[in-house]
GROMACS .gro file of N, CA and C in nm:
model
  207
    1UNK      N    1  -4.171  -5.973   1.673
    1UNK     CA    2  -4.104  -6.092   1.724
    1UNK      C    3  -4.118  -6.204   1.622
    2UNK      N    4  -4.012  -6.278   1.606
    2UNK     CA    5  -4.010  -6.390   1.512
    2UNK      C    6  -4.097  -6.503   1.563
    3UNK      N    7  -4.184  -6.553   1.476
    3UNK     CA    8  -4.266  -6.668   1.512
    3UNK      C    9  -4.176  -6.791   1.507
    4UNK      N   10  -4.157  -6.859   1.618
    4UNK     CA   11  -4.058  -6.968   1.625
    4UNK      C   12  -4.079  -7.080   1.525
    5UNK      N   13  -4.202  -7.113   1.492
    5UNK     CA   14  -4.227  -7.227   1.403
    5UNK      C   15  -4.258  -7.184   1.259
    6UNK      N   16  -4.245  -7.056   1.228
    6UNK     CA   17  -4.274  -7.006   1.094
    6UNK      C   18  -4.149  -7.020   1.007
    7UNK      N   19  -4.148  -7.124   0.923
    7UNK     CA   20  -4.031  -7.153   0.841
    7UNK      C   21  -3.999  -7.038   0.747
    8UNK      N   22  -4.100  -6.976   0.687
    8UNK     CA   23  -4.074  -6.866   0.595
    8UNK      C   24  -4.008  -6.747   0.664
    9UNK      N   25  -4.054  -6.717   0.785
    9UNK     CA   26  -3.994  -6.606   0.860
    9UNK      C   27  -3.848  -6.638   0.895
   10UNK      N   28  -3.821  -6.762   0.931
   10UNK     CA   29  -3.683  -6.801   0.965
   10UNK      C   30  -3.593  -6.795   0.842
   11UNK      N   31  -3.646  -6.835   0.727
   11UNK     CA   32  -3.566  -6.830   0.605
   11UNK      C   33  -3.539  -6.684   0.568
   12UNK      N   34  -3.638  -6.598   0.584
   12UNK     CA   35  -3.617  -6.455   0.559
   12UNK      C   36  -3.510  -6.399   0.653
   13UNK      N   37  -3.515  -6.441   0.779
   13UNK     CA   38  -3.414  -6.397   0.874
   13UNK      C   39  -3.276  -6.447   0.833
   14UNK      N   40  -3.271  -6.570   0.784
   14UNK     CA   41  -3.143  -6.627   0.738
   14UNK      C   42  -3.086  -6.545   0.623
   15UNK      N   43  -3.172  -6.501   0.533
   15UNK     CA   44  -3.126  -6.418   0.421
   15UNK      C   45  -3.067  -6.287   0.474
   16UNK      N   46  -3.129  -6.231   0.574
   16UNK     CA   47  -3.074  -6.108   0.635
   16UNK      C   48  -2.935  -6.135   0.694
   17UNK      N   49  -2.923  -6.244   0.769
   17UNK     CA   50  -2.792  -6.279   0.825
   17UNK      C   51  -2.690  -6.304   0.713
   18UNK      N   52  -2.732  -6.371   0.608
   18UNK     CA   53  -2.643  -6.397   0.495
   18UNK      C   54  -2.592  -6.267   0.435
   19UNK      N   55  -2.682  -6.171   0.416
   19UNK     CA   56  -2.643  -6.042   0.357
   19UNK      C   57  -2.548  -5.965   0.447
   20UNK      N   58  -2.548  -5.994   0.577
   20UNK     CA   59  -2.454  -5.932   0.670
   20UNK      C   60  -2.329  -6.017   0.689
   21UNK      N   61  -2.316  -6.123   0.608
   21UNK     CA   62  -2.205  -6.218   0.613
   21UNK      C   63  -2.193  -6.286   0.749
   22UNK      N   64  -2.306  -6.308   0.813
   22UNK     CA   65  -2.313  -6.383   0.938
   22UNK      C   66  -2.363  -6.523   0.903
   23UNK      N   67  -2.273  -6.598   0.838
   23UNK     CA   68  -2.312  -6.725   0.778
   23UNK      C   69  -2.352  -6.831   0.879
   24UNK      N   70  -2.290  -6.834   0.996
   24UNK     CA   71  -2.327  -6.933   1.097
   24UNK      C   72  -2.469  -6.909   1.148
   25UNK      N   73  -2.505  -6.784   1.170
   25UNK     CA   74  -2.641  -6.753   1.214
   25UNK      C   75  -2.741  -6.785   1.103
   26UNK      N   76  -2.704  -6.755   0.979
   26UNK     CA   77  -2.792  -6.785   0.866
   26UNK      C   78  -2.815  -6.936   0.857
   27UNK      N   79  -2.708  -7.012   0.870
   27UNK     CA   80  -2.719  -7.158   0.865
   27UNK      C   81  -2.811  -7.210   0.976
   28UNK      N   82  -2.794  -7.157   1.095
   28UNK     CA   83  -2.875  -7.200   1.209
   28UNK      C   84  -3.024  -7.173   1.184
   29UNK      N   85  -3.056  -7.055   1.131
   29UNK     CA   86  -3.196  -7.022   1.102
   29UNK      C   87  -3.255  -7.117   0.997
   30UNK      N   88  -3.177  -7.146   0.893
   30UNK     CA   89  -3.226  -7.237   0.789
   30UNK      C   90  -3.249  -7.376   0.847
   31UNK      N   91  -3.155  -7.426   0.925
   31UNK     CA   92  -3.170  -7.560   0.982
   31UNK      C   93  -3.292  -7.567   1.074
   32UNK      N   94  -3.317  -7.461   1.149
   32UNK     CA   95  -3.436  -7.457   1.234
   32UNK      C   96  -3.562  -7.455   1.149
   33UNK      N   97  -3.561  -7.377   1.042
   33UNK     CA   98  -3.677  -7.372   0.953
   33UNK      C   99  -3.704  -7.509   0.893
   34UNK      N  100  -3.598  -7.579   0.854
   34UNK     CA  101  -3.616  -7.711   0.794
   34UNK      C  102  -3.663  -7.814   0.895
   35UNK      N  103  -3.637  -7.789   1.022
   35UNK     CA  104  -3.690  -7.878   1.126
   35UNK      C  105  -3.843  -7.868   1.130
   36UNK      N  106  -3.896  -7.748   1.112
   36UNK     CA  107  -4.040  -7.727   1.115
   36UNK      C  108  -4.107  -7.753   0.981
   37UNK      N  109  -4.031  -7.739   0.873
   37UNK     CA  110  -4.085  -7.760   0.738
   37UNK      C  111  -3.981  -7.837   0.656
   38UNK      N  112  -3.972  -7.968   0.676
   38UNK     CA  113  -3.862  -8.048   0.620
   38UNK      C  114  -3.857  -8.057   0.467
   39UNK      N  115  -3.962  -8.017   0.399
   39UNK     CA  116  -3.962  -8.022   0.252
   39UNK      C  117  -3.958  -7.884   0.188
   40UNK      N  118  -3.913  -7.786   0.262
   40UNK     CA  119  -3.911  -7.647   0.215
   40UNK      C  120  -3.798  -7.630   0.112
   41UNK      N  121  -3.835  -7.623  -0.016
   41UNK     CA  122  -3.735  -7.619  -0.123
   41UNK      C  123  -3.646  -7.496  -0.115
   42UNK      N  124  -3.703  -7.381  -0.087
   42UNK     CA  125  -3.623  -7.259  -0.077
   42UNK      C  126  -3.524  -7.269   0.038
   43UNK      N  127  -3.564  -7.336   0.144
   43UNK     CA  128  -3.473  -7.356   0.256
   43UNK      C  129  -3.351  -7.435   0.216
   44UNK      N  130  -3.372  -7.543   0.142
   44UNK     CA  131  -3.258  -7.624   0.097
   44UNK      C  132  -3.171  -7.549  -0.002
   45UNK      N  133  -3.234  -7.473  -0.092
   45UNK     CA  134  -3.157  -7.392  -0.187
   45UNK      C  135  -3.070  -7.292  -0.113
   46UNK      N  136  -3.130  -7.221  -0.018
   46UNK     CA  137  -3.054  -7.121   0.057
   46UNK      C  138  -2.945  -7.185   0.143
   47UNK      N  139  -2.971  -7.304   0.194
   47UNK     CA  140  -2.870  -7.373   0.273
   47UNK      C  141  -2.747  -7.403   0.186
   48UNK      N  142  -2.771  -7.446   0.062
   48UNK     CA  143  -2.661  -7.471  -0.030
   48UNK      C  144  -2.583  -7.344  -0.059
   49UNK      N  145  -2.652  -7.234  -0.077
   49UNK     CA  146  -2.585  -7.105  -0.102
   49UNK      C  147  -2.500  -7.065   0.018
   50UNK      N  148  -2.554  -7.087   0.136
   50UNK     CA  149  -2.480  -7.054   0.258
   50UNK      C  150  -2.355  -7.141   0.270
   51UNK      N  151  -2.368  -7.270   0.245
   51UNK     CA  152  -2.251  -7.359   0.253
   51UNK      C  153  -2.145  -7.320   0.152
   52UNK      N  154  -2.186  -7.282   0.033
   52UNK     CA  155  -2.090  -7.236  -0.068
   52UNK      C  156  -2.022  -7.107  -0.022
   53UNK      N  157  -2.099  -7.014   0.029
   53UNK     CA  158  -2.043  -6.887   0.077
   53UNK      C  159  -1.946  -6.910   0.192
   54UNK      N  160  -1.981  -7.002   0.282
   54UNK     CA  161  -1.890  -7.030   0.395
   54UNK      C  162  -1.758  -7.087   0.344
   55UNK      N  163  -1.762  -7.172   0.243
   55UNK     CA  164  -1.639  -7.230   0.188
   55UNK      C  165  -1.554  -7.123   0.119
   56UNK      N  166  -1.618  -7.039   0.041
   56UNK     CA  167  -1.546  -6.930  -0.027
   56UNK      C  168  -1.486  -6.836   0.076
   57UNK      N  169  -1.565  -6.798   0.178
   57UNK     CA  170  -1.518  -6.708   0.284
   57UNK      C  171  -1.398  -6.769   0.357
   58UNK      N  172  -1.408  -6.899   0.386
   58UNK     CA  173  -1.298  -6.968   0.455
   58UNK      C  174  -1.172  -6.966   0.369
   59UNK      N  175  -1.186  -6.993   0.240
   59UNK     CA  176  -1.071  -6.992   0.150
   59UNK      C  177  -1.008  -6.854   0.140
   60UNK      N  178  -1.089  -6.750   0.132
   60UNK     CA  179  -1.037  -6.614   0.123
   60UNK      C  180  -0.969  -6.574   0.254
   61UNK      N  181  -1.028  -6.613   0.363
   61UNK     CA  182  -0.974  -6.581   0.495
   61UNK      C  183  -0.837  -6.646   0.515
   62UNK      N  184  -0.821  -6.767   0.462
   62UNK     CA  185  -0.695  -6.840   0.476
   62UNK      C  186  -0.596  -6.805   0.365
   63UNK      N  187  -0.633  -6.715   0.276
   63UNK     CA  188  -0.544  -6.677   0.169
   63UNK      C  189  -0.535  -6.780   0.058
   64UNK      N  190  -0.627  -6.873   0.055
   64UNK     CA  191  -0.625  -6.978  -0.046
   64UNK      C  192  -0.673  -6.923  -0.180
   65UNK      N  193  -0.609  -6.964  -0.285
   65UNK     CA  194  -0.650  -6.926  -0.419
   65UNK      C  195  -0.704  -7.045  -0.496
   66UNK      N  196  -0.731  -7.153  -0.425
   66UNK     CA  197  -0.782  -7.274  -0.487
   66UNK      C  198  -0.921  -7.249  -0.544
   67UNK      N  199  -0.941  -7.290  -0.667
   67UNK     CA  200  -1.071  -7.274  -0.731
   67UNK      C  201  -1.165  -7.383  -0.685
   68UNK      N  202  -1.292  -7.347  -0.669
   68UNK     CA  203  -1.393  -7.447  -0.638
   68UNK      C  204  -1.436  -7.514  -0.768
   69UNK      N  205  -1.441  -7.644  -0.768
   69UNK     CA  206  -1.487  -7.717  -0.887
   69UNK      C  207  -1.631  -7.756  -0.873
   0.00000   0.00000   0.00000
């Protein structure tokens, strides 16, 4: 069982969700982890990766060919 206040465990879970392309669940886990550990650098890094992936996924889903700058 996931320890609710364990930021590292939540970030690991977020990575699993990310790898399954479940970006909303990954984002939620990271945000919860950051609530318990607000200075967690890996959490912020992973959150940025998730936001980038969500934007790319959204663009591909909509058929957009716009490049990200």
